[in-house]
Amino acid sequence: MSQRNSNQSPKNGHLFTVEILIEEATNGLAMEKLLHLLNVDTVRDYQILKGMGLGQLIELNKQPERPTSIHTDKSGTKAAEASPAPSKPAASNASAKKSSVTETNNKIVEQLESFKSNNTLIRLTVIKAQGIKLSLPCRILNFDTSSQNVTVYHVDEKKVYLFKLNEIEDFVATD
C-alpha cells in the first residue's frame, strides 16, 4: 500500500505561454481545431489572448471615436437633412442615413468586442436561412468587420459556430 501512495504523487498545475500555428481554410475552422485540441481532461483551463480573427484588420478599421450621444446624433442627422446641398439633396439624405446606420453598427460591434474581451457568457438568438430560430449559450471568439462574421463558442456543445451579423436577432449577457 505504501508503494501505491508513492506512485500517486500529487499533481501540480503548470502554466505555459505558447504560440500555435494551425493551417486551415478559415480562421473559424482553425479556431475550432484549436478548441478541440485544448478541450481534453489534462488541460484544466486556457485563455486565448490573440489570433482570433487576424486582429490587424480590426485595428486598421478602428477610427478614433468621437463622444456622441444618441440625442446629439439625431439632431445632427436632422440638421443634415434640413439643409442639404442645393445640387445633390438625395445624396446628402442618403449619406445622413448611412452615417446613422454606421454608428448603430459601431455600437453593436463595440458591444461584441466587449463581450469578447471580457469572455462574457451570452445567450445568442439567431435566425437561420429558412426561419429556423436558434438560442444558444455561447462566448464570442471573434468578430470580423470586413466579412461581418461572428465566431462563437457554444458552451454546452463545445463547438464553434460562425454566423453572419445579419443572422443575429438578439444577444443577452448572462454573467
Coordinates of C-alpha atoms in Angstrom, one line a residue:
M1 CA 0.0 0.0 0.0
S2 CA 2.8 2.4 0.7
Q3 CA 4.2 1.7 -2.7
R4 CA 0.9 2.7 -4.3
N5 CA 0.9 6.0 -2.5
S6 CA 4.4 6.8 -3.6
N7 CA 3.4 6.2 -7.2
Q8 CA 0.5 8.6 -7.0
S9 CA 2.3 11.8 -6.2
P10 CA 0.1 14.9 -6.1
K11 CA -0.4 16.6 -9.4
N12 CA 0.7 20.2 -9.8
G13 CA -0.6 22.6 -12.4
H14 CA 1.9 24.2 -14.7
L15 CA 1.3 27.3 -16.8
F16 CA 2.8 27.7 -20.3
T17 CA 2.7 30.6 -22.8
V18 CA 2.8 29.3 -26.3
E19 CA 2.1 30.4 -29.9
I20 CA 0.4 27.8 -32.1
L21 CA 0.1 28.0 -35.9
I22 CA -2.9 25.9 -37.3
E23 CA -3.3 25.8 -41.0
E24 CA -7.0 25.7 -42.1
A25 CA -9.1 27.4 -44.9
T26 CA -10.6 30.0 -42.5
N27 CA -9.9 31.4 -39.1
G28 CA -13.1 29.9 -37.7
L29 CA -12.1 26.4 -38.8
A30 CA -8.6 26.9 -37.3
M31 CA -10.2 28.1 -34.0
E32 CA -12.4 25.0 -34.0
K33 CA -9.5 22.7 -34.4
L34 CA -7.6 24.5 -31.6
L35 CA -10.5 24.3 -29.3
H36 CA -10.8 20.6 -29.9
L37 CA -7.1 20.2 -29.1
L38 CA -7.5 22.1 -25.9
N39 CA -10.7 20.5 -24.6
V40 CA -9.1 17.5 -23.1
D41 CA -9.1 16.3 -19.4
T42 CA -5.4 17.2 -18.8
V43 CA -5.9 20.9 -19.8
R44 CA -7.7 22.4 -16.8
D45 CA -8.2 25.9 -18.2
Y46 CA -6.9 28.1 -21.1
Q47 CA -7.2 31.6 -22.3
I48 CA -6.9 32.6 -25.9
L49 CA -5.3 36.1 -25.9
K50 CA -4.9 36.9 -29.6
G51 CA -5.1 35.5 -33.1
M52 CA -8.8 35.1 -33.1
G53 CA -9.5 36.7 -36.5
L54 CA -6.4 38.5 -37.7
G55 CA -6.7 41.4 -35.3
Q56 CA -4.7 43.5 -37.7
L57 CA -7.8 44.1 -39.8
I58 CA -9.8 45.2 -36.8
E59 CA -7.1 47.6 -35.8
L60 CA -6.9 49.1 -39.3
N61 CA -10.6 49.6 -39.4
K62 CA -10.8 51.3 -36.0
Q63 CA -11.1 55.0 -36.1
P64 CA -10.7 57.4 -33.2
E65 CA -14.1 57.7 -31.5
R66 CA -15.9 61.0 -31.0
P67 CA -18.0 61.3 -27.9
T68 CA -21.6 61.4 -29.2
S69 CA -24.9 60.6 -27.6
I70 CA -28.0 59.3 -29.3
H71 CA -29.7 62.6 -28.9
T72 CA -26.8 64.5 -30.5
D73 CA -26.8 62.1 -33.4
K74 CA -30.5 62.5 -34.1
S75 CA -30.2 66.3 -34.1
G76 CA -27.1 66.2 -36.3
T77 CA -29.0 63.9 -38.8
K78 CA -32.0 66.3 -38.8
A79 CA -29.7 69.2 -39.4
A80 CA -28.1 67.4 -42.3
E81 CA -31.5 66.6 -43.8
A82 CA -32.9 70.1 -43.3
S83 CA -30.0 71.9 -45.1
P84 CA -28.8 69.7 -47.9
A85 CA -26.5 70.9 -50.6
P86 CA -28.6 72.5 -53.4
S87 CA -27.1 70.4 -56.1
K88 CA -27.5 66.9 -54.5
P89 CA -30.3 66.7 -51.9
A90 CA -30.8 63.0 -52.3
A91 CA -27.1 62.2 -51.8
S92 CA -27.0 64.3 -48.6
N93 CA -30.1 62.5 -47.3
A94 CA -28.7 59.1 -48.1
S95 CA -25.3 59.9 -46.5
A96 CA -27.0 61.0 -43.3
K97 CA -29.0 57.7 -43.1
K98 CA -25.8 55.7 -43.9
S99 CA -24.0 57.6 -41.1
S100 CA -26.7 56.8 -38.6
V101 CA -26.7 53.1 -39.6
T102 CA -22.9 53.0 -39.4
E103 CA -22.9 54.5 -35.9
T104 CA -25.5 51.9 -34.8
N105 CA -23.4 49.1 -36.3
N106 CA -20.3 50.6 -34.5
K107 CA -22.2 50.3 -31.2
I108 CA -23.1 46.7 -31.8
V109 CA -19.5 45.9 -32.8
E110 CA -18.2 47.6 -29.7
Q111 CA -20.6 45.5 -27.6
L112 CA -19.5 42.3 -29.3
E113 CA -15.8 43.3 -28.8
S114 CA -16.6 44.0 -25.1
F115 CA -18.2 40.5 -24.7
K116 CA -15.2 39.0 -26.5
S117 CA -12.5 40.8 -24.4
N118 CA -14.4 40.1 -21.1
N119 CA -15.1 36.5 -22.1
T120 CA -18.7 37.2 -21.2
L121 CA -21.2 34.3 -21.4
I122 CA -24.2 35.4 -23.6
R123 CA -27.4 33.9 -24.9
L124 CA -27.4 34.5 -28.6
T125 CA -30.7 34.3 -30.7
V126 CA -30.0 33.5 -34.3
I127 CA -32.4 33.2 -37.2
K128 CA -31.0 30.9 -39.9
A129 CA -31.9 30.6 -43.6
Q130 CA -35.4 29.0 -43.5
G131 CA -36.6 30.9 -40.5
I132 CA -35.0 28.4 -38.1
K133 CA -34.6 30.1 -34.7
L134 CA -31.6 29.1 -32.5
S135 CA -30.9 30.2 -29.0
L136 CA -27.5 29.2 -27.7
P137 CA -25.4 30.0 -24.7
C138 CA -22.0 31.0 -26.0
R139 CA -18.9 33.2 -25.8
I140 CA -17.8 35.5 -28.6
L141 CA -14.5 34.3 -30.0
N142 CA -14.1 36.7 -32.9
F143 CA -15.9 39.4 -34.9
D144 CA -14.5 40.1 -38.4
T145 CA -15.6 43.5 -39.5
S146 CA -14.7 43.0 -43.2
S147 CA -16.9 39.9 -43.7
Q148 CA -19.4 40.7 -40.8
N149 CA -18.8 37.2 -39.4
V150 CA -19.2 36.4 -35.7
T151 CA -17.4 33.3 -34.4
V152 CA -18.9 31.9 -31.2
Y153 CA -18.1 29.0 -28.9
H154 CA -21.2 27.1 -27.8
V155 CA -20.6 26.3 -24.2
D156 CA -22.9 23.3 -23.9
E157 CA -22.0 21.5 -27.2
K158 CA -18.3 22.6 -27.0
K159 CA -18.4 23.5 -30.7
V160 CA -17.5 26.6 -32.7
Y161 CA -20.1 28.3 -34.9
L162 CA -19.8 31.0 -37.5
F163 CA -22.8 33.4 -38.0
K164 CA -23.3 36.4 -40.2
L165 CA -24.0 39.6 -38.2
N166 CA -27.4 39.9 -40.0
E167 CA -28.5 36.4 -38.8
I168 CA -28.2 37.5 -35.1
E169 CA -31.6 38.7 -33.8
D170 CA -30.7 39.3 -30.2
F171 CA -28.0 38.7 -27.6
V172 CA -28.2 39.0 -23.8
A173 CA -25.3 38.8 -21.3
T174 CA -26.0 36.1 -18.8
D175 CA -22.9 36.6 -16.5

